[in-house]
Coordinates of C-alpha atoms and ligand atoms in Angstrom, one line a residue:
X38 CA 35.7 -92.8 -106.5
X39 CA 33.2 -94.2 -109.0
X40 CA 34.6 -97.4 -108.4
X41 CA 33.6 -97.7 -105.2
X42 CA 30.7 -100.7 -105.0
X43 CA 27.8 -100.9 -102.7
X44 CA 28.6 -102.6 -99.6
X45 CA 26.4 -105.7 -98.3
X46 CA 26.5 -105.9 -94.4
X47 CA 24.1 -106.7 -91.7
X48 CA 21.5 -104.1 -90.4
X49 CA 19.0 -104.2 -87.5
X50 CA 16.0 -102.7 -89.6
X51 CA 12.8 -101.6 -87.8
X52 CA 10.3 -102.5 -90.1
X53 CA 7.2 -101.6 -88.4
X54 CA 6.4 -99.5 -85.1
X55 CA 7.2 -101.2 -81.7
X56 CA 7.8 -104.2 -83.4
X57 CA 11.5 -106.1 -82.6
X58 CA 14.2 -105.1 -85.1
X59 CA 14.9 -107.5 -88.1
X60 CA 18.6 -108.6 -88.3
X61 CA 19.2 -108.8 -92.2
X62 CA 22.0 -108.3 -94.8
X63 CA 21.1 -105.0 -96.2
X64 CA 23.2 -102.9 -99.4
X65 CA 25.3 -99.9 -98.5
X66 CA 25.6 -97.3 -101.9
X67 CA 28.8 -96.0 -101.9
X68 CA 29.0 -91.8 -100.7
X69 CA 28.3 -89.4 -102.8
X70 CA 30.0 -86.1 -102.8
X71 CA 30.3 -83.9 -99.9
X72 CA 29.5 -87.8 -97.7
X73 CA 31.5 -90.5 -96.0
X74 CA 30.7 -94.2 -96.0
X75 CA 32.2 -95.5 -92.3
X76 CA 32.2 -99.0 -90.4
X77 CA 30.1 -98.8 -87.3
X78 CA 32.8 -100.0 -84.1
X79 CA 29.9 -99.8 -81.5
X80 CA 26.6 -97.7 -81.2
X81 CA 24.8 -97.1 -78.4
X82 CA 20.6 -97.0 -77.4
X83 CA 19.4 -93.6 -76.6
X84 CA 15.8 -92.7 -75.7
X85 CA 15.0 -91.1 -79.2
X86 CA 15.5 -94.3 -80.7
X87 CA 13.2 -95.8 -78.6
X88 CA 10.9 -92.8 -79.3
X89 CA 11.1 -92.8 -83.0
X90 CA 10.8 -96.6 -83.4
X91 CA 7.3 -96.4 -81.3
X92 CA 6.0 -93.1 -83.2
X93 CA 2.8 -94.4 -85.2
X94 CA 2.0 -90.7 -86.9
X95 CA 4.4 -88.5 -89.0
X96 CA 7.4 -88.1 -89.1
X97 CA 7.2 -92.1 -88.5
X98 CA 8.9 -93.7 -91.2
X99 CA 9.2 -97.4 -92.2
X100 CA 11.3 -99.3 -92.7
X101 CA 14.2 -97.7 -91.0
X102 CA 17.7 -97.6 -89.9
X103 CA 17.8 -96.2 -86.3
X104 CA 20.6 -95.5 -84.2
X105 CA 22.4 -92.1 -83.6
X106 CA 24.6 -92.5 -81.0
X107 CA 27.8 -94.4 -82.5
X108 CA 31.7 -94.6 -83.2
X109 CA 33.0 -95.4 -86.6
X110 CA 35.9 -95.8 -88.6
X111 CA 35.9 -94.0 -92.0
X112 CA 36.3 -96.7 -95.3
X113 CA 35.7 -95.0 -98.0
X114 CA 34.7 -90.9 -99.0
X115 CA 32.8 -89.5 -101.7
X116 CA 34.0 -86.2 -104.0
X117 CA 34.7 -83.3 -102.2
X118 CA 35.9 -85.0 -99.0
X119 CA 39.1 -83.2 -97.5
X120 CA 38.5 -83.2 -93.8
X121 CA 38.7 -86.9 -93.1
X122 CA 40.2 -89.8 -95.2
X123 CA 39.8 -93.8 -94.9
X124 CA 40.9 -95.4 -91.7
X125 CA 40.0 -92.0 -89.7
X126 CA 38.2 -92.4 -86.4
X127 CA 35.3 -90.5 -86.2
X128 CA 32.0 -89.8 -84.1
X129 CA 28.5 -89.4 -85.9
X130 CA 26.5 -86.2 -84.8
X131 CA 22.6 -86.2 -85.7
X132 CA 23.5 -82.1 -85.6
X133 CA 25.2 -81.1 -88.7
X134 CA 28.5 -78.7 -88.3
X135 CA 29.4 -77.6 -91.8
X136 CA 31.3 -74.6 -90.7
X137 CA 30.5 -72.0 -93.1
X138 CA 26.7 -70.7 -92.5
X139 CA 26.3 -68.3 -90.4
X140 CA 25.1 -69.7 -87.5
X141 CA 28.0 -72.5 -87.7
X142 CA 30.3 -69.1 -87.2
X143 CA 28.7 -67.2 -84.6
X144 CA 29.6 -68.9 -81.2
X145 CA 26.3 -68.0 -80.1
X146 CA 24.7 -70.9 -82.0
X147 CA 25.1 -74.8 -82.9
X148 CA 21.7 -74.6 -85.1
X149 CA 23.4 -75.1 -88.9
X150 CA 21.7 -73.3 -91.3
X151 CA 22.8 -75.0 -93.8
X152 CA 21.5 -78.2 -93.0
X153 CA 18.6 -76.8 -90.6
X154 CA 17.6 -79.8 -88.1
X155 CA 14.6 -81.5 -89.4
X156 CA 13.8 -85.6 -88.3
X157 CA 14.1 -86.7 -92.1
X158 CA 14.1 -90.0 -93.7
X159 CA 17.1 -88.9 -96.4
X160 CA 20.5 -88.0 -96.9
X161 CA 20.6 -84.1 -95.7
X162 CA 22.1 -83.0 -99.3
X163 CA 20.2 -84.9 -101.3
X164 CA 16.5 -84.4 -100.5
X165 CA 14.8 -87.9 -101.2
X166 CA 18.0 -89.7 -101.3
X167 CA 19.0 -92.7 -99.2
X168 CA 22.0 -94.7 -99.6
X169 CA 20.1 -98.1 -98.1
X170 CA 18.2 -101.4 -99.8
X171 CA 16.9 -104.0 -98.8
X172 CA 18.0 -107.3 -100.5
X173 CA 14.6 -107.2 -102.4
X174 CA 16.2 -103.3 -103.6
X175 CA 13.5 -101.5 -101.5
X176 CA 14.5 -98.1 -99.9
X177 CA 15.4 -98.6 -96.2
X178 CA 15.3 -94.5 -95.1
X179 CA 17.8 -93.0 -92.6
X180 CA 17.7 -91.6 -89.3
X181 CA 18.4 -88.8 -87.7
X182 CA 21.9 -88.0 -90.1
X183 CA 23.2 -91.1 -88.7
X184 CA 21.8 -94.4 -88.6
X185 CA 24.1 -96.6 -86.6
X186 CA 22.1 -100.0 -86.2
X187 CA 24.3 -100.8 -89.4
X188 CA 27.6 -102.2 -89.8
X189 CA 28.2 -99.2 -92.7
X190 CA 26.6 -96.3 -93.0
X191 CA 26.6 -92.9 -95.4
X192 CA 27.0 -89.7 -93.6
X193 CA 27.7 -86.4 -94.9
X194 CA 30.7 -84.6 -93.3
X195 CA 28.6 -82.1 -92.5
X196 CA 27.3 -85.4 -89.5
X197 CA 31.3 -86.3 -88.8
X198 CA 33.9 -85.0 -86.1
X199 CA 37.4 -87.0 -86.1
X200 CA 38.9 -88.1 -83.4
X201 CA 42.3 -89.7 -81.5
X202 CA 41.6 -93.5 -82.3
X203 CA 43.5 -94.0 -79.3
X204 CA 40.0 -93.1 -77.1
X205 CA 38.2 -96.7 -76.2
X206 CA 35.1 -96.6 -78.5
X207 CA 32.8 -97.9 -75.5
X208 CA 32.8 -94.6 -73.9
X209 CA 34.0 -91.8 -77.1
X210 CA 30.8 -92.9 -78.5
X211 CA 28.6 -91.7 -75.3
X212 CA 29.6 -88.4 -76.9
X213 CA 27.9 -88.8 -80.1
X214 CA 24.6 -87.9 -78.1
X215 CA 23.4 -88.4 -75.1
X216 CA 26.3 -87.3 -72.8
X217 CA 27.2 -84.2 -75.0
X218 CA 23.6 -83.2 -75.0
X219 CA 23.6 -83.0 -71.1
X220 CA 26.6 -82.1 -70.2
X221 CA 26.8 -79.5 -72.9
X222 CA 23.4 -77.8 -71.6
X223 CA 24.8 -77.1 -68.4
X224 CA 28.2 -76.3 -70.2
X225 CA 27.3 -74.2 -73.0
X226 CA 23.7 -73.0 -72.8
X227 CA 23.1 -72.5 -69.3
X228 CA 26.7 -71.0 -68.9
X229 CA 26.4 -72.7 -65.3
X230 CA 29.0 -70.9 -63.1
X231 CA 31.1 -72.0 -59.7
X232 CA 28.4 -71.7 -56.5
X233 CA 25.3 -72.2 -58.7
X234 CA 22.3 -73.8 -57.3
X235 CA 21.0 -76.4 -60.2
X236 CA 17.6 -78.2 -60.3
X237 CA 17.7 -80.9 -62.9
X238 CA 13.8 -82.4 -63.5
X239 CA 14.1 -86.3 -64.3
X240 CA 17.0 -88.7 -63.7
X241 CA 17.4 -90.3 -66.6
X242 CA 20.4 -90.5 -69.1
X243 CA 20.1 -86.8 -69.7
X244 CA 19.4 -85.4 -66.7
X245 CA 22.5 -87.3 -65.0
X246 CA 24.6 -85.9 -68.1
X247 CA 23.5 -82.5 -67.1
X248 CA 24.6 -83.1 -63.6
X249 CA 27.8 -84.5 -64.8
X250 CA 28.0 -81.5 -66.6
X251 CA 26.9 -79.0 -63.3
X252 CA 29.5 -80.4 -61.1
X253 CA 31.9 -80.3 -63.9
X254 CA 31.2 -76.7 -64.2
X255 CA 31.3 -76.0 -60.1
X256 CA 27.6 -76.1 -59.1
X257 CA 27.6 -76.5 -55.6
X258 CA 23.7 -77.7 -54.9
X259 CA 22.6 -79.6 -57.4
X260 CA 18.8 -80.8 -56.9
X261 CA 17.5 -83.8 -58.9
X262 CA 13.6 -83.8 -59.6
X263 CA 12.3 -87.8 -60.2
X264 CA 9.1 -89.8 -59.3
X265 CA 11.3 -92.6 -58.4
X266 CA 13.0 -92.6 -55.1
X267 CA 16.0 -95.2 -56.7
X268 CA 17.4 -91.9 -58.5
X269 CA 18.5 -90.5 -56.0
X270 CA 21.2 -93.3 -55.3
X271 CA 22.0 -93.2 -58.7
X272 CA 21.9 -89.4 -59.2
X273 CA 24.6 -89.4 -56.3
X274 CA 26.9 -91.0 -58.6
X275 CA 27.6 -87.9 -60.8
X276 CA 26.7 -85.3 -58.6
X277 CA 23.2 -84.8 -57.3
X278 CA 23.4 -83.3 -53.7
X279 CA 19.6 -83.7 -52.9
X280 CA 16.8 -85.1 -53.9
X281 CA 13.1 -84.1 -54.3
X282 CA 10.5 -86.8 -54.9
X283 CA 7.9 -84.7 -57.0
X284 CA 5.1 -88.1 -56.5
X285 CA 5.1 -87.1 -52.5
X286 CA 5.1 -83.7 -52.0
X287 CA 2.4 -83.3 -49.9
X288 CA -0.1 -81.6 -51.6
X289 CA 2.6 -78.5 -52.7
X290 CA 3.6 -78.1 -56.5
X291 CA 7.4 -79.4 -56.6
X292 CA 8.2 -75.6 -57.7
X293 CA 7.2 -74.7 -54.3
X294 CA 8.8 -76.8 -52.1
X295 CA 11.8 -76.4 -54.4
X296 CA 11.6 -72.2 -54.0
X297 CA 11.4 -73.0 -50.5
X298 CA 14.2 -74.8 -50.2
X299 CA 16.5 -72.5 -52.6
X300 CA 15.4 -69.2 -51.0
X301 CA 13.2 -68.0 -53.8
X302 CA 14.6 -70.3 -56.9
X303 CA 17.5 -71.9 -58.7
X304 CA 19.8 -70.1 -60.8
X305 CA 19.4 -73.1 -63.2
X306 CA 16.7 -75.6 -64.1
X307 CA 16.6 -77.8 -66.7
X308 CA 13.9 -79.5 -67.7
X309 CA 15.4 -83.5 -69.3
X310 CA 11.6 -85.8 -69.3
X311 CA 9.7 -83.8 -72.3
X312 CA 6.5 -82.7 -70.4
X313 CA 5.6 -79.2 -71.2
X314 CA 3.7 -78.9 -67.7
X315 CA 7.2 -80.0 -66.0
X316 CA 8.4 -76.9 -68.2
X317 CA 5.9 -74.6 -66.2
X318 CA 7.2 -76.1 -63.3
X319 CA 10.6 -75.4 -63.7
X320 CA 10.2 -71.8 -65.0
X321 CA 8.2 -71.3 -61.7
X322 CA 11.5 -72.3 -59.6
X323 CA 14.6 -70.4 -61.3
X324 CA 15.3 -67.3 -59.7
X325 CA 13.5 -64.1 -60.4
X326 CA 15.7 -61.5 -62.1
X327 CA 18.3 -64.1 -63.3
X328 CA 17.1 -67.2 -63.7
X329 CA 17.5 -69.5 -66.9
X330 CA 15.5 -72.6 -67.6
X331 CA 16.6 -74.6 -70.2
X332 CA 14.8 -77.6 -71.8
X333 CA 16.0 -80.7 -73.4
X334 CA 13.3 -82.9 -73.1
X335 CA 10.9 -83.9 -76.3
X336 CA 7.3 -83.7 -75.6
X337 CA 4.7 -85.1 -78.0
X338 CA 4.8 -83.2 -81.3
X339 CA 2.6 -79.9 -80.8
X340 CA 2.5 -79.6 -77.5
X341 CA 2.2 -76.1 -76.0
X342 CA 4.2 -74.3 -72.8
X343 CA 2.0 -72.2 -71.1
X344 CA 3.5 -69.2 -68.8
X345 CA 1.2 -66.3 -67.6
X346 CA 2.1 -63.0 -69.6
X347 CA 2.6 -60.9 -66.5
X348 CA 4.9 -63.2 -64.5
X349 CA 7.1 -63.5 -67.4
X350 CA 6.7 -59.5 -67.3
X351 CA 7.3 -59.3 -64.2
X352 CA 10.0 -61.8 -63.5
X353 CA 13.1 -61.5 -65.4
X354 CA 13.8 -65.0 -66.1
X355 CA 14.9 -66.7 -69.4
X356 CA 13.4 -69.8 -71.2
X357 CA 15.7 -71.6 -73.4
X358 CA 15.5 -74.8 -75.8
X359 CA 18.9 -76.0 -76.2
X360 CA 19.5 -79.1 -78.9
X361 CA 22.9 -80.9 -78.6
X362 CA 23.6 -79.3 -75.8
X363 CA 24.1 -76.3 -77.8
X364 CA 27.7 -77.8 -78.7
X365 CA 29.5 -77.3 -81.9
X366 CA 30.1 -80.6 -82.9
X367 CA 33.4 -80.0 -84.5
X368 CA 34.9 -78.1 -82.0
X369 CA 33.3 -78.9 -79.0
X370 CA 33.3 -83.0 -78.9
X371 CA 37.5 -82.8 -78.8
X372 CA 37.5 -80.4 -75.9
X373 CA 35.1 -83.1 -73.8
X374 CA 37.3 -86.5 -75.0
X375 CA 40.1 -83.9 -73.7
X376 CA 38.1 -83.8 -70.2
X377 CA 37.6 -87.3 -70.5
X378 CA 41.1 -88.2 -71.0
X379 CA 42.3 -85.8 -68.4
X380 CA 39.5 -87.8 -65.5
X381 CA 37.9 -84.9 -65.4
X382 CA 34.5 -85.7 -67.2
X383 CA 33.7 -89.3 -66.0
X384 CA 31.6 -91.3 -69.0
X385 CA 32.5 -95.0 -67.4
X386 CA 29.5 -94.9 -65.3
X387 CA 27.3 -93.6 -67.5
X388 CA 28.1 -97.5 -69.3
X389 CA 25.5 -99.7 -67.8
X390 CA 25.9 -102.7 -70.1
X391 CA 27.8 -103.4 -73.2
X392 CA 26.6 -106.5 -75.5
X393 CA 26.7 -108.1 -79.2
X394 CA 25.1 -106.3 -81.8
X395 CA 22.7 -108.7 -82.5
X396 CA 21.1 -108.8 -78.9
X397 CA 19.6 -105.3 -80.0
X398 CA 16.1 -106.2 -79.1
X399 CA 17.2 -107.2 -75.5
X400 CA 19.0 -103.6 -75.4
X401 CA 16.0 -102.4 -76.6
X402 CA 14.2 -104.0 -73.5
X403 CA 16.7 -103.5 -71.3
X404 CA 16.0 -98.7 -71.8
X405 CA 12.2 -99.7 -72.0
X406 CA 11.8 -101.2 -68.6
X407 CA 14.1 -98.1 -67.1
X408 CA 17.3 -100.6 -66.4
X409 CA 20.1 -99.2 -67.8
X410 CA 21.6 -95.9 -68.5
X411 CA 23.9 -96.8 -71.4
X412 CA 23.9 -99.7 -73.2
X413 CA 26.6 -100.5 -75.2
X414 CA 26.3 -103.1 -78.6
X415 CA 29.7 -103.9 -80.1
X416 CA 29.5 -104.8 -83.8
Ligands
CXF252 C1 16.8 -85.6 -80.2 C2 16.6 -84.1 -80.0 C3 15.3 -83.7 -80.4 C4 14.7 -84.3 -81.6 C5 15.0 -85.7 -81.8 C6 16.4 -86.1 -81.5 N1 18.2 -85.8 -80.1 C7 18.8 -86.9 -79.9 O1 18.5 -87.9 -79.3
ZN253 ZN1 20.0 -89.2 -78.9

């Protein structure tokens, strides 16, 4: 193991906020123990890259390696590595799994407390530890456990599920984030059931994964929330039955109109834009006594959700953040490729585009302007 060498490859480093990424030859250290070093096959954009590579305050870093959503191939492991060994396909996951805390074993949580979720610049082991330089040997600081906009990157195992190499990369490596984080919110957090009315509040990647994930589960209304009428075409794709328009609701707070037309509330929302007044909104249109609204979206940092003491009293309903979809990453990510594999959880349509690695800034473009669901980049 010591004599593995660093590895010089090509990065897409984000230098400074909302500027294009730099294409440049950076130096991968080889893993340290407990950590794998893996060749990127393809990563995919997801809106928290786009998020984190505009944020100007805290916990903004620069320069970075962004990129969370990927597929790799393991090449070499560090000390202490016995779950995967070179040549293994695997799947980054920004949420760590390491099995033994806890929370890892009670199947009422995916929140490790081992490696507790925090948006750090390092190596989650090694506090102040990155495994990228620069040419010029400055510190280039990780993302999110993952950092895919790399052709190699360090991960700890705790970050890595394997899986059968014999799944076409392009659409295993939707499962890395994005899809799993929808679809396992209406899978494993809302526990939606057969016959349930779901309200899903924005259109984007997310909030079609959760649909994905509603009619997977056997939702049999399933009502998307958007301020663009062109989502509801879309939404139809995987799932959405009807469709609200929350800019032209005549005067009436979308939670109204959408009690009205549930009879008093959905069993499910789920809030996927990051606007805690959507939250409000959402909690004011699941059903009294059972309801559950559960939020995915990210809304600035400090932000507050404000509900009125006695309706949550008086209501019965449940308010729920779920991260990751609330999946194990270890043993949940098989059991969807399983889905996948079997055509029953469709991830082809969620694949917008797919292009060259070094077009990232025009992928980049591409999510900002709203024109793609998933974009693809092959390295
Ligand atoms: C997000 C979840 C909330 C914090 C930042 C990362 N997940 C992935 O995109
Ligand atoms: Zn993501």
């Amino acid at each position: 193991k010591s004599s593995l060498k660093p590895i010089r490859c090509k990065a897409a480093v984000s230098r400074k906020a909302g500027e294009p990424l730099v294409m440049e030859e950076i130096l991968v250290a080889p893993p340290q123990s407990y950590e794998v070093r893996i060749r990127i096959i393809c990563t995919a954009l997801c809106h928290s890259d786009i998020t984190f590579w505009k944020l100007q305050v805290p916990p903004a870093c620069f320069p970075r390696i962004l990129g969370h959503e990927a597929i790799g191939v393991v090449e070499s492991v560090g000390e202490n590595v016995t779950e995967v060994v070179e040549g293994d396909t695997v799947l980054p996951t920004f949420m760590p799994d390491c099995g033994d805390c806890v929370d890892c074993k009670s199947p009422k949580s995916n929140l490790c407390s081992s490696f507790p979720f925090k948006v750090s610049p390092w190596m989650p082991r090694y506090e102040n530890s990155s495994r990228f330089t620069d040419l010029n040997g400055n510190t280039l600081f990780h993302f999110l456990n993952v950092s895919s906009f790399s052709e190699y990157t360090v991960l700890d195992v705790a970050n890595v599920v394997k899986i059968d190499s014999s799944i076409p990369p392009s659409r295993a490596c939707l499962l890395s984030c994005g899809v799993s984080t929808g679809v396992g919110a209406a899978w494993k957090t809302a526990q939606v059931e057969q016959g349930s009315t779901v309200v899903i509040f924005g259109l984007g990647s997310i909030g079609l994964a959760v649909a994905e994930g509603a009619r997977l589960c056997g939702a049999s209304r399933i009502i998307g929330v958007d301020i663009n009428p062109a989502k509801f075409e879309v939404g139809q794709k995987f799932g959405v039955t009807e469709f609200v328009n929350s800019k032209t609701c005549e005067n009436k707070p979308v939670s109204e109109v959408i009690n009205e037309m549930t009879g008093g509330g959905a069993d499910y929302c789920f809030e996927c834009v990051g606007s805690s007044s959507l939250v409000q909104d959402a909690y004011a249109c699941c059903r009294k006594g059972w309801g559950k609204t559960i939020t995915l979206g990210v809304d600035r940092p400090g932000s507050q959700i404000c509900l009125n003491s006695s309706d949550v009293l008086h209501n019965g309903k449940t308010l729920m953040g779920s991260l990751f979809g609330g999946l194990k990453a270890k043993s949940h990510i098989p059991i969807l490729l399983k889905r996948y594999m079997s055509k029953e959880l469709e991830l082809d349509k969620f694949v917008t585009h797919e292009m060259k690695f070094e077009d990232i800034n025009d992928a980049f473009q591409l999510l900002l302007d709203g024109k793609c669901i998933r974009c693809v980049l092959w390295m």
